Amino acid sequence: MDEFTLIKDYFAPLTRGFAGSLNLADDAALLDVPPGQQLIVTKDAISEGVHFLGNENPALIARKLLRVNLSDLAAMGATPLCYFLALMLPGDTDSDWIEQFAEGLKTDQAEFSIHLAGGDTTATRGPLALSLTALGLVPQGQALLRRGAKAGDDIYVSGTIGDGALGLLSLQEKIIASEFLQQRYLLPQPRLALGEKLRNIANAAMDISDGLAQDLGHICTASSVGATIHRPLIPLSPAASGLVAANPELWNAILGGGDDYELLFTAAADKAPQIQSLGDKLNLPLTRIGEVTEGSGVSVLDETGNQIKLERRGYRHF
Ligand SMILES: [Mg+2]
């Protein structure tokens, strides 16, 4: 497989419809930023043996890589523009693998209105490693940041929490869970439509990738505030609810496990009706789980109002 065939056959077709890519035929991409807009740029890198096993369907690996970046764009309130891809391929990678990988990208490009605009491919003597940089646009001054939370704000999450963490435990054969939960881990849903609509509603936002408790801590640190969340208010899917009812220790995975890719945001209390109707319109539950406080740190309270000691606060990358 030579690099030029690989680009022509599998990657150039992914740029069609996006003029700024120059069809991957020049030294770099050429991008216009419309007046009054700002660029949001995010990057994620994953490697075999750390983030995925390597025997997964290549299309799924591609889609998850794209989606975790799209989730960061959503968290900033951005509209997707384009992405750049770097592939570090072991010598035994065959064209079948590349074809399926590119097919996965194609599927999600169509779903999320984004195009490939450039990248690089290289051989590696190590395991397969992939990196993706996604760019999005946001109107000047309207990006959702972590630092805007104010004492008295309500704290919300989208969707349901803990499904991805339970799905991963199940894929690791540590628990028995439904395919729904495994899918939630393998193919997260970036909340792009929600992020765009929250631009004028939320005071602070981020996506939950490393665990609800730890990620909320990042908003608190950035905003110099504290937070209290109420465990009974945390929205669970029926599948997660069933598992945690049978084994309450799984709350640790739900609060600290990560891989939710739901949005966590804070908003002034008087925004509640607007948030309610936004959730209805998007057909996506937006649930108030607590409040921003003066001070620092995250407290999680149980059914009786007692503070829960968390065994692990979230995913550690190193
Ligand atoms: Mg993030």
PDB file of C-alpha atoms and ligand atoms in Angstrom:
ATOM      1  CA  MET A   1       0.000   0.000   0.000  1.00  0.00           C
ATOM      2  CA  ASP A   2       1.608   3.265  -0.978  1.00  0.00           C
ATOM      3  CA  GLU A   3       0.663   6.533   0.614  1.00  0.00           C
ATOM      4  CA  PHE A   4      -0.559   8.229  -2.557  1.00  0.00           C
ATOM      5  CA  THR A   5      -2.948   5.416  -3.490  1.00  0.00           C
ATOM      6  CA  LEU A   6      -4.198   5.355   0.062  1.00  0.00           C
ATOM      7  CA  ILE A   7      -4.970   9.078  -0.025  1.00  0.00           C
ATOM      8  CA  LYS A   8      -6.548   8.971  -3.473  1.00  0.00           C
ATOM      9  CA  ASP A   9      -8.677   5.876  -2.884  1.00  0.00           C
ATOM     10  CA  TYR A  10      -9.790   6.286   0.714  1.00  0.00           C
ATOM     11  CA  PHE A  11      -9.253   9.799   2.041  1.00  0.00           C
ATOM     12  CA  ALA A  12      -9.671  12.249  -0.860  1.00  0.00           C
ATOM     13  CA  PRO A  13     -13.322  11.126  -1.301  1.00  0.00           C
ATOM     14  CA  LEU A  14     -13.965  12.211   2.309  1.00  0.00           C
ATOM     15  CA  THR A  15     -13.140  15.822   1.426  1.00  0.00           C
ATOM     16  CA  ARG A  16     -15.731  16.172  -1.346  1.00  0.00           C
ATOM     17  CA  GLY A  17     -17.965  19.154  -0.770  1.00  0.00           C
ATOM     18  CA  PHE A  18     -15.416  20.989   1.362  1.00  0.00           C
ATOM     19  CA  ALA A  19     -13.457  23.459  -0.787  1.00  0.00           C
ATOM     20  CA  GLY A  20     -10.983  24.348   1.976  1.00  0.00           C
ATOM     21  CA  SER A  21      -9.447  20.860   1.767  1.00  0.00           C
ATOM     22  CA  LEU A  22      -8.103  21.681  -1.748  1.00  0.00           C
ATOM     23  CA  ASN A  23      -8.849  17.969  -2.348  1.00  0.00           C
ATOM     24  CA  LEU A  24      -5.781  17.053  -0.259  1.00  0.00           C
ATOM     25  CA  ALA A  25      -3.744  18.067  -3.328  1.00  0.00           C
ATOM     26  CA  ASP A  26      -1.847  20.987  -1.803  1.00  0.00           C
ATOM     27  CA  ASP A  27       0.575  21.395   1.111  1.00  0.00           C
ATOM     28  CA  ALA A  28      -2.110  22.452   3.581  1.00  0.00           C
ATOM     29  CA  ALA A  29      -5.793  23.289   3.860  1.00  0.00           C
ATOM     30  CA  LEU A  30      -7.091  26.815   3.253  1.00  0.00           C
ATOM     31  CA  LEU A  31      -9.908  27.832   5.566  1.00  0.00           C
ATOM     32  CA  ASP A  32     -12.220  30.834   5.661  1.00  0.00           C
ATOM     33  CA  VAL A  33     -13.516  31.974   9.028  1.00  0.00           C
ATOM     34  CA  PRO A  34     -16.703  33.946   8.340  1.00  0.00           C
ATOM     35  CA  PRO A  35     -16.778  37.466   9.821  1.00  0.00           C
ATOM     36  CA  GLY A  36     -18.102  37.520  13.383  1.00  0.00           C
ATOM     37  CA  GLN A  37     -17.175  33.883  14.024  1.00  0.00           C
ATOM     38  CA  GLN A  38     -14.422  32.271  16.063  1.00  0.00           C
ATOM     39  CA  LEU A  39     -12.672  28.945  15.457  1.00  0.00           C
ATOM     40  CA  ILE A  40     -12.885  26.215  18.083  1.00  0.00           C
ATOM     41  CA  VAL A  41     -10.123  23.606  17.757  1.00  0.00           C
ATOM     42  CA  THR A  42      -9.847  20.315  19.633  1.00  0.00           C
ATOM     43  CA  LYS A  43      -7.645  17.234  19.322  1.00  0.00           C
ATOM     44  CA  ASP A  44      -7.767  13.691  20.631  1.00  0.00           C
ATOM     45  CA  ALA A  45      -5.246  10.906  20.195  1.00  0.00           C
ATOM     46  CA  ILE A  46      -5.883   7.209  20.834  1.00  0.00           C
ATOM     47  CA  SER A  47      -3.662   4.176  20.687  1.00  0.00           C
ATOM     48  CA  GLU A  48      -4.113   0.443  20.467  1.00  0.00           C
ATOM     49  CA  GLY A  49      -3.859  -1.318  23.796  1.00  0.00           C
ATOM     50  CA  VAL A  50      -4.711   1.829  25.756  1.00  0.00           C
ATOM     51  CA  HIS A  51      -7.936   3.221  24.263  1.00  0.00           C
ATOM     52  CA  PHE A  52      -9.030   0.252  22.205  1.00  0.00           C
ATOM     53  CA  LEU A  53      -8.053  -3.376  21.947  1.00  0.00           C
ATOM     54  CA  GLY A  54      -7.271  -3.388  18.247  1.00  0.00           C
ATOM     55  CA  ASN A  55      -9.620  -6.186  17.234  1.00  0.00           C
ATOM     56  CA  GLU A  56     -12.657  -3.875  17.107  1.00  0.00           C
ATOM     57  CA  ASN A  57     -14.437  -3.105  13.879  1.00  0.00           C
ATOM     58  CA  PRO A  58     -12.279  -0.381  12.231  1.00  0.00           C
ATOM     59  CA  ALA A  59     -15.412   1.583  11.305  1.00  0.00           C
ATOM     60  CA  LEU A  60     -16.353   1.772  14.990  1.00  0.00           C
ATOM     61  CA  ILE A  61     -12.864   2.936  15.979  1.00  0.00           C
ATOM     62  CA  ALA A  62     -13.094   5.701  13.352  1.00  0.00           C
ATOM     63  CA  ARG A  63     -16.562   6.795  14.406  1.00  0.00           C
ATOM     64  CA  LYS A  64     -15.691   6.922  18.095  1.00  0.00           C
ATOM     65  CA  LEU A  65     -12.516   8.914  17.377  1.00  0.00           C
ATOM     66  CA  LEU A  66     -14.526  11.447  15.378  1.00  0.00           C
ATOM     67  CA  ARG A  67     -17.374  11.522  17.901  1.00  0.00           C
ATOM     68  CA  VAL A  68     -15.265  12.203  20.994  1.00  0.00           C
ATOM     69  CA  ASN A  69     -13.857  15.248  19.182  1.00  0.00           C
ATOM     70  CA  LEU A  70     -17.335  16.334  18.080  1.00  0.00           C
ATOM     71  CA  SER A  71     -18.386  16.053  21.711  1.00  0.00           C
ATOM     72  CA  ASP A  72     -15.721  18.630  22.617  1.00  0.00           C
ATOM     73  CA  LEU A  73     -17.039  20.926  19.876  1.00  0.00           C
ATOM     74  CA  ALA A  74     -20.544  20.480  21.320  1.00  0.00           C
ATOM     75  CA  ALA A  75     -19.236  21.302  24.793  1.00  0.00           C
ATOM     76  CA  MET A  76     -17.925  24.629  23.470  1.00  0.00           C
ATOM     77  CA  GLY A  77     -21.176  25.450  21.654  1.00  0.00           C
ATOM     78  CA  ALA A  78     -19.516  25.090  18.237  1.00  0.00           C
ATOM     79  CA  THR A  79     -20.896  24.037  14.862  1.00  0.00           C
ATOM     80  CA  PRO A  80     -18.626  21.440  13.171  1.00  0.00           C
ATOM     81  CA  LEU A  81     -16.513  22.722  10.250  1.00  0.00           C
ATOM     82  CA  CYS A  82     -13.854  20.148   9.296  1.00  0.00           C
ATOM     83  CA  TYR A  83     -11.254  17.775  10.730  1.00  0.00           C
ATOM     84  CA  PHE A  84      -7.654  16.647  10.267  1.00  0.00           C
ATOM     85  CA  LEU A  85      -6.514  13.089  10.730  1.00  0.00           C
ATOM     86  CA  ALA A  86      -3.159  11.485  11.519  1.00  0.00           C
ATOM     87  CA  LEU A  87      -2.733   7.715  11.170  1.00  0.00           C
ATOM     88  CA  MET A  88       0.320   5.899  12.495  1.00  0.00           C
ATOM     89  CA  LEU A  89      -0.063   2.452  10.993  1.00  0.00           C
ATOM     90  CA  PRO A  90       1.861  -0.715  11.892  1.00  0.00           C
ATOM     91  CA  GLY A  91       3.416  -2.480   8.902  1.00  0.00           C
ATOM     92  CA  ASP A  92       0.793  -5.232   8.862  1.00  0.00           C
ATOM     93  CA  THR A  93      -2.184  -2.886   8.364  1.00  0.00           C
ATOM     94  CA  ASP A  94      -4.022  -4.020   5.228  1.00  0.00           C
ATOM     95  CA  SER A  95      -6.130  -2.033   2.799  1.00  0.00           C
ATOM     96  CA  ASP A  96      -9.251  -3.782   4.118  1.00  0.00           C
ATOM     97  CA  TRP A  97      -8.705  -2.176   7.498  1.00  0.00           C
ATOM     98  CA  ILE A  98      -8.215   1.264   5.907  1.00  0.00           C
ATOM     99  CA  GLU A  99     -11.292   0.837   3.748  1.00  0.00           C
ATOM    100  CA  GLN A 100     -13.512  -0.001   6.711  1.00  0.00           C
ATOM    101  CA  PHE A 101     -11.973   2.803   8.760  1.00  0.00           C
ATOM    102  CA  ALA A 102     -12.698   5.334   5.975  1.00  0.00           C
ATOM    103  CA  GLU A 103     -16.222   3.919   5.604  1.00  0.00           C
ATOM    104  CA  GLY A 104     -16.860   4.634   9.300  1.00  0.00           C
ATOM    105  CA  LEU A 105     -15.708   8.218   8.845  1.00  0.00           C
ATOM    106  CA  LYS A 106     -17.961   8.597   5.812  1.00  0.00           C
ATOM    107  CA  THR A 107     -21.009   7.444   7.777  1.00  0.00           C
ATOM    108  CA  ASP A 108     -20.451   9.932  10.568  1.00  0.00           C
ATOM    109  CA  GLN A 109     -19.431  12.789   8.273  1.00  0.00           C
ATOM    110  CA  ALA A 110     -22.885  12.542   6.752  1.00  0.00           C
ATOM    111  CA  GLU A 111     -24.576  12.342  10.150  1.00  0.00           C
ATOM    112  CA  PHE A 112     -22.766  15.317  11.671  1.00  0.00           C
ATOM    113  CA  SER A 113     -22.129  17.542   8.607  1.00  0.00           C
ATOM    114  CA  ILE A 114     -18.348  17.627   8.811  1.00  0.00           C
ATOM    115  CA  HIS A 115     -15.605  16.906   6.244  1.00  0.00           C
ATOM    116  CA  LEU A 116     -12.024  15.753   6.214  1.00  0.00           C
ATOM    117  CA  ALA A 117      -9.733  18.666   5.334  1.00  0.00           C
ATOM    118  CA  GLY A 118      -6.246  17.215   5.687  1.00  0.00           C
ATOM    119  CA  GLY A 119      -3.941  14.931   7.583  1.00  0.00           C
ATOM    120  CA  ASP A 120      -0.976  12.648   7.447  1.00  0.00           C
ATOM    121  CA  THR A 121      -0.242   8.935   7.320  1.00  0.00           C
ATOM    122  CA  THR A 122       2.934   7.307   8.504  1.00  0.00           C
ATOM    123  CA  ALA A 123       4.226   3.843   9.307  1.00  0.00           C
ATOM    124  CA  THR A 124       5.066   2.977  12.901  1.00  0.00           C
ATOM    125  CA  ARG A 125       7.045   0.190  14.540  1.00  0.00           C
ATOM    126  CA  GLY A 126       4.759   0.524  17.541  1.00  0.00           C
ATOM    127  CA  PRO A 127       1.039  -0.232  17.894  1.00  0.00           C
ATOM    128  CA  LEU A 128      -1.631   1.515  15.831  1.00  0.00           C
ATOM    129  CA  ALA A 129      -2.077   5.141  16.902  1.00  0.00           C
ATOM    130  CA  LEU A 130      -4.599   7.672  15.628  1.00  0.00           C
ATOM    131  CA  SER A 131      -5.117  11.351  16.169  1.00  0.00           C
ATOM    132  CA  LEU A 132      -7.894  13.640  15.043  1.00  0.00           C
ATOM    133  CA  THR A 133      -8.192  17.428  15.213  1.00  0.00           C
ATOM    134  CA  ALA A 134     -11.686  18.863  14.788  1.00  0.00           C
ATOM    135  CA  LEU A 135     -12.526  22.479  13.994  1.00  0.00           C
ATOM    136  CA  GLY A 136     -15.811  24.215  14.634  1.00  0.00           C
ATOM    137  CA  LEU A 137     -17.270  27.719  14.411  1.00  0.00           C
ATOM    138  CA  VAL A 138     -18.981  29.745  17.086  1.00  0.00           C
ATOM    139  CA  PRO A 139     -20.296  33.324  16.944  1.00  0.00           C
ATOM    140  CA  GLN A 140     -17.783  35.770  18.437  1.00  0.00           C
ATOM    141  CA  GLY A 141     -17.916  35.810  22.226  1.00  0.00           C
ATOM    142  CA  GLN A 142     -20.539  33.046  22.508  1.00  0.00           C
ATOM    143  CA  ALA A 143     -18.372  29.969  23.116  1.00  0.00           C
ATOM    144  CA  LEU A 144     -19.385  27.926  26.168  1.00  0.00           C
ATOM    145  CA  LEU A 145     -16.501  27.894  28.635  1.00  0.00           C
ATOM    146  CA  ARG A 146     -15.875  26.081  31.896  1.00  0.00           C
ATOM    147  CA  ARG A 147     -15.136  29.264  33.777  1.00  0.00           C
ATOM    148  CA  GLY A 148     -18.558  30.954  33.793  1.00  0.00           C
ATOM    149  CA  ALA A 149     -20.438  29.059  36.548  1.00  0.00           C
ATOM    150  CA  LYS A 150     -21.894  31.273  39.311  1.00  0.00           C
ATOM    151  CA  ALA A 151     -22.976  30.411  42.849  1.00  0.00           C
ATOM    152  CA  GLY A 152     -26.731  29.819  42.740  1.00  0.00           C
ATOM    153  CA  ASP A 153     -26.704  28.336  39.198  1.00  0.00           C
ATOM    154  CA  ASP A 154     -28.538  25.088  38.617  1.00  0.00           C
ATOM    155  CA  ILE A 155     -26.420  22.155  37.377  1.00  0.00           C
ATOM    156  CA  TYR A 156     -27.770  20.072  34.502  1.00  0.00           C
ATOM    157  CA  VAL A 157     -26.773  16.990  32.538  1.00  0.00           C
ATOM    158  CA  SER A 158     -28.107  15.814  29.181  1.00  0.00           C
ATOM    159  CA  GLY A 159     -29.258  12.252  28.517  1.00  0.00           C
ATOM    160  CA  THR A 160     -28.414   9.517  30.997  1.00  0.00           C
ATOM    161  CA  ILE A 161     -25.240   9.101  33.035  1.00  0.00           C
ATOM    162  CA  GLY A 162     -23.095   6.007  33.575  1.00  0.00           C
ATOM    163  CA  ASP A 163     -24.144   3.971  30.542  1.00  0.00           C
ATOM    164  CA  GLY A 164     -20.696   4.165  28.907  1.00  0.00           C
ATOM    165  CA  ALA A 165     -18.858   3.160  32.087  1.00  0.00           C
ATOM    166  CA  LEU A 166     -21.174   0.186  32.624  1.00  0.00           C
ATOM    167  CA  GLY A 167     -20.864  -0.757  28.959  1.00  0.00           C
ATOM    168  CA  LEU A 168     -17.075  -0.801  29.284  1.00  0.00           C
ATOM    169  CA  LEU A 169     -17.249  -2.955  32.435  1.00  0.00           C
ATOM    170  CA  SER A 170     -19.410  -5.342  30.483  1.00  0.00           C
ATOM    171  CA  LEU A 171     -17.043  -5.424  27.485  1.00  0.00           C
ATOM    172  CA  GLN A 172     -14.256  -6.182  29.975  1.00  0.00           C
ATOM    173  CA  GLU A 173     -16.468  -9.037  31.248  1.00  0.00           C
ATOM    174  CA  LYS A 174     -16.528  -7.610  34.773  1.00  0.00           C
ATOM    175  CA  ILE A 175     -20.308  -7.345  34.809  1.00  0.00           C
ATOM    176  CA  ILE A 176     -23.110  -8.644  32.621  1.00  0.00           C
ATOM    177  CA  ALA A 177     -24.937  -5.817  30.889  1.00  0.00           C
ATOM    178  CA  SER A 178     -27.209  -5.288  27.922  1.00  0.00           C
ATOM    179  CA  GLU A 179     -26.011  -4.499  24.413  1.00  0.00           C
ATOM    180  CA  PHE A 180     -27.574  -1.053  24.810  1.00  0.00           C
ATOM    181  CA  LEU A 181     -24.940  -0.167  27.438  1.00  0.00           C
ATOM    182  CA  GLN A 182     -22.095  -1.578  25.335  1.00  0.00           C
ATOM    183  CA  GLN A 183     -23.285   0.500  22.377  1.00  0.00           C
ATOM    184  CA  ARG A 184     -23.346   3.603  24.526  1.00  0.00           C
ATOM    185  CA  TYR A 185     -19.645   2.989  25.232  1.00  0.00           C
ATOM    186  CA  LEU A 186     -18.674   2.075  21.686  1.00  0.00           C
ATOM    187  CA  LEU A 187     -20.627   4.775  19.884  1.00  0.00           C
ATOM    188  CA  PRO A 188     -21.239   7.889  21.994  1.00  0.00           C
ATOM    189  CA  GLN A 189     -23.661  10.550  20.769  1.00  0.00           C
ATOM    190  CA  PRO A 190     -22.112  14.034  20.579  1.00  0.00           C
ATOM    191  CA  ARG A 191     -24.717  16.574  21.731  1.00  0.00           C
ATOM    192  CA  LEU A 192     -24.057  19.136  18.998  1.00  0.00           C
ATOM    193  CA  ALA A 193     -27.588  20.492  18.614  1.00  0.00           C
ATOM    194  CA  LEU A 194     -27.780  21.008  22.373  1.00  0.00           C
ATOM    195  CA  GLY A 195     -24.397  22.776  22.533  1.00  0.00           C
ATOM    196  CA  GLU A 196     -25.430  25.260  19.846  1.00  0.00           C
ATOM    197  CA  LYS A 197     -28.700  26.051  21.621  1.00  0.00           C
ATOM    198  CA  LEU A 198     -27.000  26.493  25.002  1.00  0.00           C
ATOM    199  CA  ARG A 199     -24.849  29.403  23.744  1.00  0.00           C
ATOM    200  CA  ASN A 200     -27.262  31.968  25.142  1.00  0.00           C
ATOM    201  CA  ILE A 201     -28.529  29.911  28.069  1.00  0.00           C
ATOM    202  CA  ALA A 202     -25.646  28.225  29.911  1.00  0.00           C
ATOM    203  CA  ASN A 203     -23.063  30.022  32.067  1.00  0.00           C
ATOM    204  CA  ALA A 204     -20.567  27.143  31.879  1.00  0.00           C
ATOM    205  CA  ALA A 205     -20.412  23.818  30.043  1.00  0.00           C
ATOM    206  CA  MET A 206     -18.224  20.816  29.291  1.00  0.00           C
ATOM    207  CA  ASP A 207     -18.684  17.287  28.068  1.00  0.00           C
ATOM    208  CA  ILE A 208     -18.440  14.408  30.525  1.00  0.00           C
ATOM    209  CA  SER A 209     -15.565  12.213  29.383  1.00  0.00           C
ATOM    210  CA  ASP A 210     -13.696  11.367  32.580  1.00  0.00           C
ATOM    211  CA  GLY A 211     -16.581  10.928  35.046  1.00  0.00           C
ATOM    212  CA  LEU A 212     -19.352  13.235  36.299  1.00  0.00           C
ATOM    213  CA  ALA A 213     -17.790  14.007  39.702  1.00  0.00           C
ATOM    214  CA  GLN A 214     -14.301  14.749  38.367  1.00  0.00           C
ATOM    215  CA  ASP A 215     -15.522  16.736  35.370  1.00  0.00           C
ATOM    216  CA  LEU A 216     -17.838  18.867  37.515  1.00  0.00           C
ATOM    217  CA  GLY A 217     -14.754  19.527  39.650  1.00  0.00           C
ATOM    218  CA  HIS A 218     -13.078  21.034  36.558  1.00  0.00           C
ATOM    219  CA  ILE A 219     -15.962  23.513  36.122  1.00  0.00           C
ATOM    220  CA  CYS A 220     -15.730  24.383  39.836  1.00  0.00           C
ATOM    221  CA  THR A 221     -11.982  24.980  39.669  1.00  0.00           C
ATOM    222  CA  ALA A 222     -12.240  27.053  36.483  1.00  0.00           C
ATOM    223  CA  SER A 223     -15.117  29.122  37.924  1.00  0.00           C
ATOM    224  CA  SER A 224     -13.825  29.357  41.546  1.00  0.00           C
ATOM    225  CA  VAL A 225     -17.056  27.886  42.925  1.00  0.00           C
ATOM    226  CA  GLY A 226     -18.234  24.682  44.624  1.00  0.00           C
ATOM    227  CA  ALA A 227     -21.045  22.313  43.657  1.00  0.00           C
ATOM    228  CA  THR A 228     -23.550  20.031  45.354  1.00  0.00           C
ATOM    229  CA  ILE A 229     -25.211  17.270  43.387  1.00  0.00           C
ATOM    230  CA  HIS A 230     -27.986  14.968  44.591  1.00  0.00           C
ATOM    231  CA  ARG A 231     -27.499  11.328  43.647  1.00  0.00           C
ATOM    232  CA  PRO A 232     -31.250  10.536  43.442  1.00  0.00           C
ATOM    233  CA  LEU A 233     -31.587  13.241  40.756  1.00  0.00           C
ATOM    234  CA  ILE A 234     -28.917  11.749  38.463  1.00  0.00           C
ATOM    235  CA  PRO A 235     -30.733  10.420  35.372  1.00  0.00           C
ATOM    236  CA  LEU A 236     -30.100   6.734  34.659  1.00  0.00           C
ATOM    237  CA  SER A 237     -31.193   4.639  31.716  1.00  0.00           C
ATOM    238  CA  PRO A 238     -33.525   1.729  32.583  1.00  0.00           C
ATOM    239  CA  ALA A 239     -30.574  -0.629  31.919  1.00  0.00           C
ATOM    240  CA  ALA A 240     -28.249   1.229  34.297  1.00  0.00           C
ATOM    241  CA  SER A 241     -30.985   1.582  36.920  1.00  0.00           C
ATOM    242  CA  GLY A 242     -31.571  -2.157  36.924  1.00  0.00           C
ATOM    243  CA  LEU A 243     -27.879  -2.921  37.408  1.00  0.00           C
ATOM    244  CA  VAL A 244     -27.350  -0.390  40.185  1.00  0.00           C
ATOM    245  CA  ALA A 245     -30.471  -1.564  42.044  1.00  0.00           C
ATOM    246  CA  ALA A 246     -28.971  -5.057  42.147  1.00  0.00           C
ATOM    247  CA  ASN A 247     -25.444  -3.839  42.917  1.00  0.00           C
ATOM    248  CA  PRO A 248     -25.231  -0.378  44.555  1.00  0.00           C
ATOM    249  CA  GLU A 249     -21.424  -0.458  44.301  1.00  0.00           C
ATOM    250  CA  LEU A 250     -21.861   0.329  40.616  1.00  0.00           C
ATOM    251  CA  TRP A 251     -22.623   3.914  41.657  1.00  0.00           C
ATOM    252  CA  ASN A 252     -18.837   4.327  41.736  1.00  0.00           C
ATOM    253  CA  ALA A 253     -18.658   3.528  38.027  1.00  0.00           C
ATOM    254  CA  ILE A 254     -21.618   5.786  37.265  1.00  0.00           C
ATOM    255  CA  LEU A 255     -20.222   8.811  39.124  1.00  0.00           C
ATOM    256  CA  GLY A 256     -16.559   8.258  38.306  1.00  0.00           C
ATOM    257  CA  GLY A 257     -16.382   6.042  35.256  1.00  0.00           C
ATOM    258  CA  GLY A 258     -16.462   8.470  32.348  1.00  0.00           C
ATOM    259  CA  ASP A 259     -17.233   7.852  28.677  1.00  0.00           C
ATOM    260  CA  ASP A 260     -20.645   9.496  28.939  1.00  0.00           C
ATOM    261  CA  TYR A 261     -20.081  12.227  26.333  1.00  0.00           C
ATOM    262  CA  GLU A 262     -23.179  13.948  27.667  1.00  0.00           C
ATOM    263  CA  LEU A 263     -23.085  17.695  28.311  1.00  0.00           C
ATOM    264  CA  LEU A 264     -22.743  19.022  31.850  1.00  0.00           C
ATOM    265  CA  PHE A 265     -23.753  22.673  32.186  1.00  0.00           C
ATOM    266  CA  THR A 266     -24.803  25.328  34.652  1.00  0.00           C
ATOM    267  CA  ALA A 267     -27.420  28.019  34.147  1.00  0.00           C
ATOM    268  CA  ALA A 268     -29.143  30.709  36.197  1.00  0.00           C
ATOM    269  CA  ALA A 269     -32.250  29.415  37.991  1.00  0.00           C
ATOM    270  CA  ASP A 270     -34.568  31.624  35.890  1.00  0.00           C
ATOM    271  CA  LYS A 271     -33.472  29.737  32.733  1.00  0.00           C
ATOM    272  CA  ALA A 272     -35.264  26.570  33.931  1.00  0.00           C
ATOM    273  CA  PRO A 273     -38.375  26.968  31.702  1.00  0.00           C
ATOM    274  CA  GLN A 274     -36.220  27.630  28.621  1.00  0.00           C
ATOM    275  CA  ILE A 275     -34.087  24.557  29.374  1.00  0.00           C
ATOM    276  CA  GLN A 276     -37.186  22.442  29.864  1.00  0.00           C
ATOM    277  CA  SER A 277     -38.619  23.452  26.490  1.00  0.00           C
ATOM    278  CA  LEU A 278     -35.244  23.001  24.788  1.00  0.00           C
ATOM    279  CA  GLY A 279     -35.080  19.423  26.070  1.00  0.00           C
ATOM    280  CA  ASP A 280     -38.601  18.807  24.770  1.00  0.00           C
ATOM    281  CA  LYS A 281     -37.726  20.253  21.373  1.00  0.00           C
ATOM    282  CA  LEU A 282     -34.539  18.161  21.048  1.00  0.00           C
ATOM    283  CA  ASN A 283     -36.248  15.108  22.509  1.00  0.00           C
ATOM    284  CA  LEU A 284     -33.323  14.835  24.929  1.00  0.00           C
ATOM    285  CA  PRO A 285     -33.762  14.774  28.703  1.00  0.00           C
ATOM    286  CA  LEU A 286     -32.048  17.750  30.390  1.00  0.00           C
ATOM    287  CA  THR A 287     -32.030  17.028  34.105  1.00  0.00           C
ATOM    288  CA  ARG A 288     -31.227  19.339  37.003  1.00  0.00           C
ATOM    289  CA  ILE A 289     -28.959  17.384  39.361  1.00  0.00           C
ATOM    290  CA  GLY A 290     -27.801  20.041  41.827  1.00  0.00           C
ATOM    291  CA  GLU A 291     -26.591  23.567  42.369  1.00  0.00           C
ATOM    292  CA  VAL A 292     -23.447  25.666  42.201  1.00  0.00           C
ATOM    293  CA  THR A 293     -22.337  26.955  45.627  1.00  0.00           C
ATOM    294  CA  GLU A 294     -19.836  29.384  47.079  1.00  0.00           C
ATOM    295  CA  GLY A 295     -16.561  27.774  48.084  1.00  0.00           C
ATOM    296  CA  SER A 296     -14.856  24.905  46.305  1.00  0.00           C
ATOM    297  CA  GLY A 297     -15.118  21.178  45.602  1.00  0.00           C
ATOM    298  CA  VAL A 298     -17.934  18.824  44.624  1.00  0.00           C
ATOM    299  CA  SER A 299     -20.257  17.203  47.206  1.00  0.00           C
ATOM    300  CA  VAL A 300     -22.458  14.295  46.215  1.00  0.00           C
ATOM    301  CA  LEU A 301     -25.436  13.768  48.562  1.00  0.00           C
ATOM    302  CA  ASP A 302     -27.399  10.516  48.916  1.00  0.00           C
ATOM    303  CA  GLU A 303     -31.154   9.982  49.382  1.00  0.00           C
ATOM    304  CA  THR A 304     -31.009  11.152  53.004  1.00  0.00           C
ATOM    305  CA  GLY A 305     -28.786  14.165  52.339  1.00  0.00           C
ATOM    306  CA  ASN A 306     -25.604  12.546  53.646  1.00  0.00           C
ATOM    307  CA  GLN A 307     -22.403  13.190  51.760  1.00  0.00           C
ATOM    308  CA  ILE A 308     -21.144  10.195  49.769  1.00  0.00           C
ATOM    309  CA  LYS A 309     -17.462   9.379  49.865  1.00  0.00           C
ATOM    310  CA  LEU A 310     -16.420   8.671  46.293  1.00  0.00           C
ATOM    311  CA  GLU A 311     -14.069   5.750  45.789  1.00  0.00           C
ATOM    312  CA  ARG A 312     -12.681   7.092  42.564  1.00  0.00           C
ATOM    313  CA  ARG A 313     -13.504  10.510  41.240  1.00  0.00           C
ATOM    314  CA  GLY A 314     -12.801   9.805  37.592  1.00  0.00           C
ATOM    315  CA  TYR A 315     -10.599   8.450  34.862  1.00  0.00           C
ATOM    316  CA  ARG A 316      -6.864   9.105  35.189  1.00  0.00           C
ATOM    317  CA  HIS A 317      -4.990   9.255  31.900  1.00  0.00           C
ATOM    318  CA  PHE A 318      -1.567   8.342  33.317  1.00  0.00           C
TER     319      PHE A 318
HETATM  320 MG    MG B   1     -14.119  17.635  26.834  1.00  0.00          MG
END
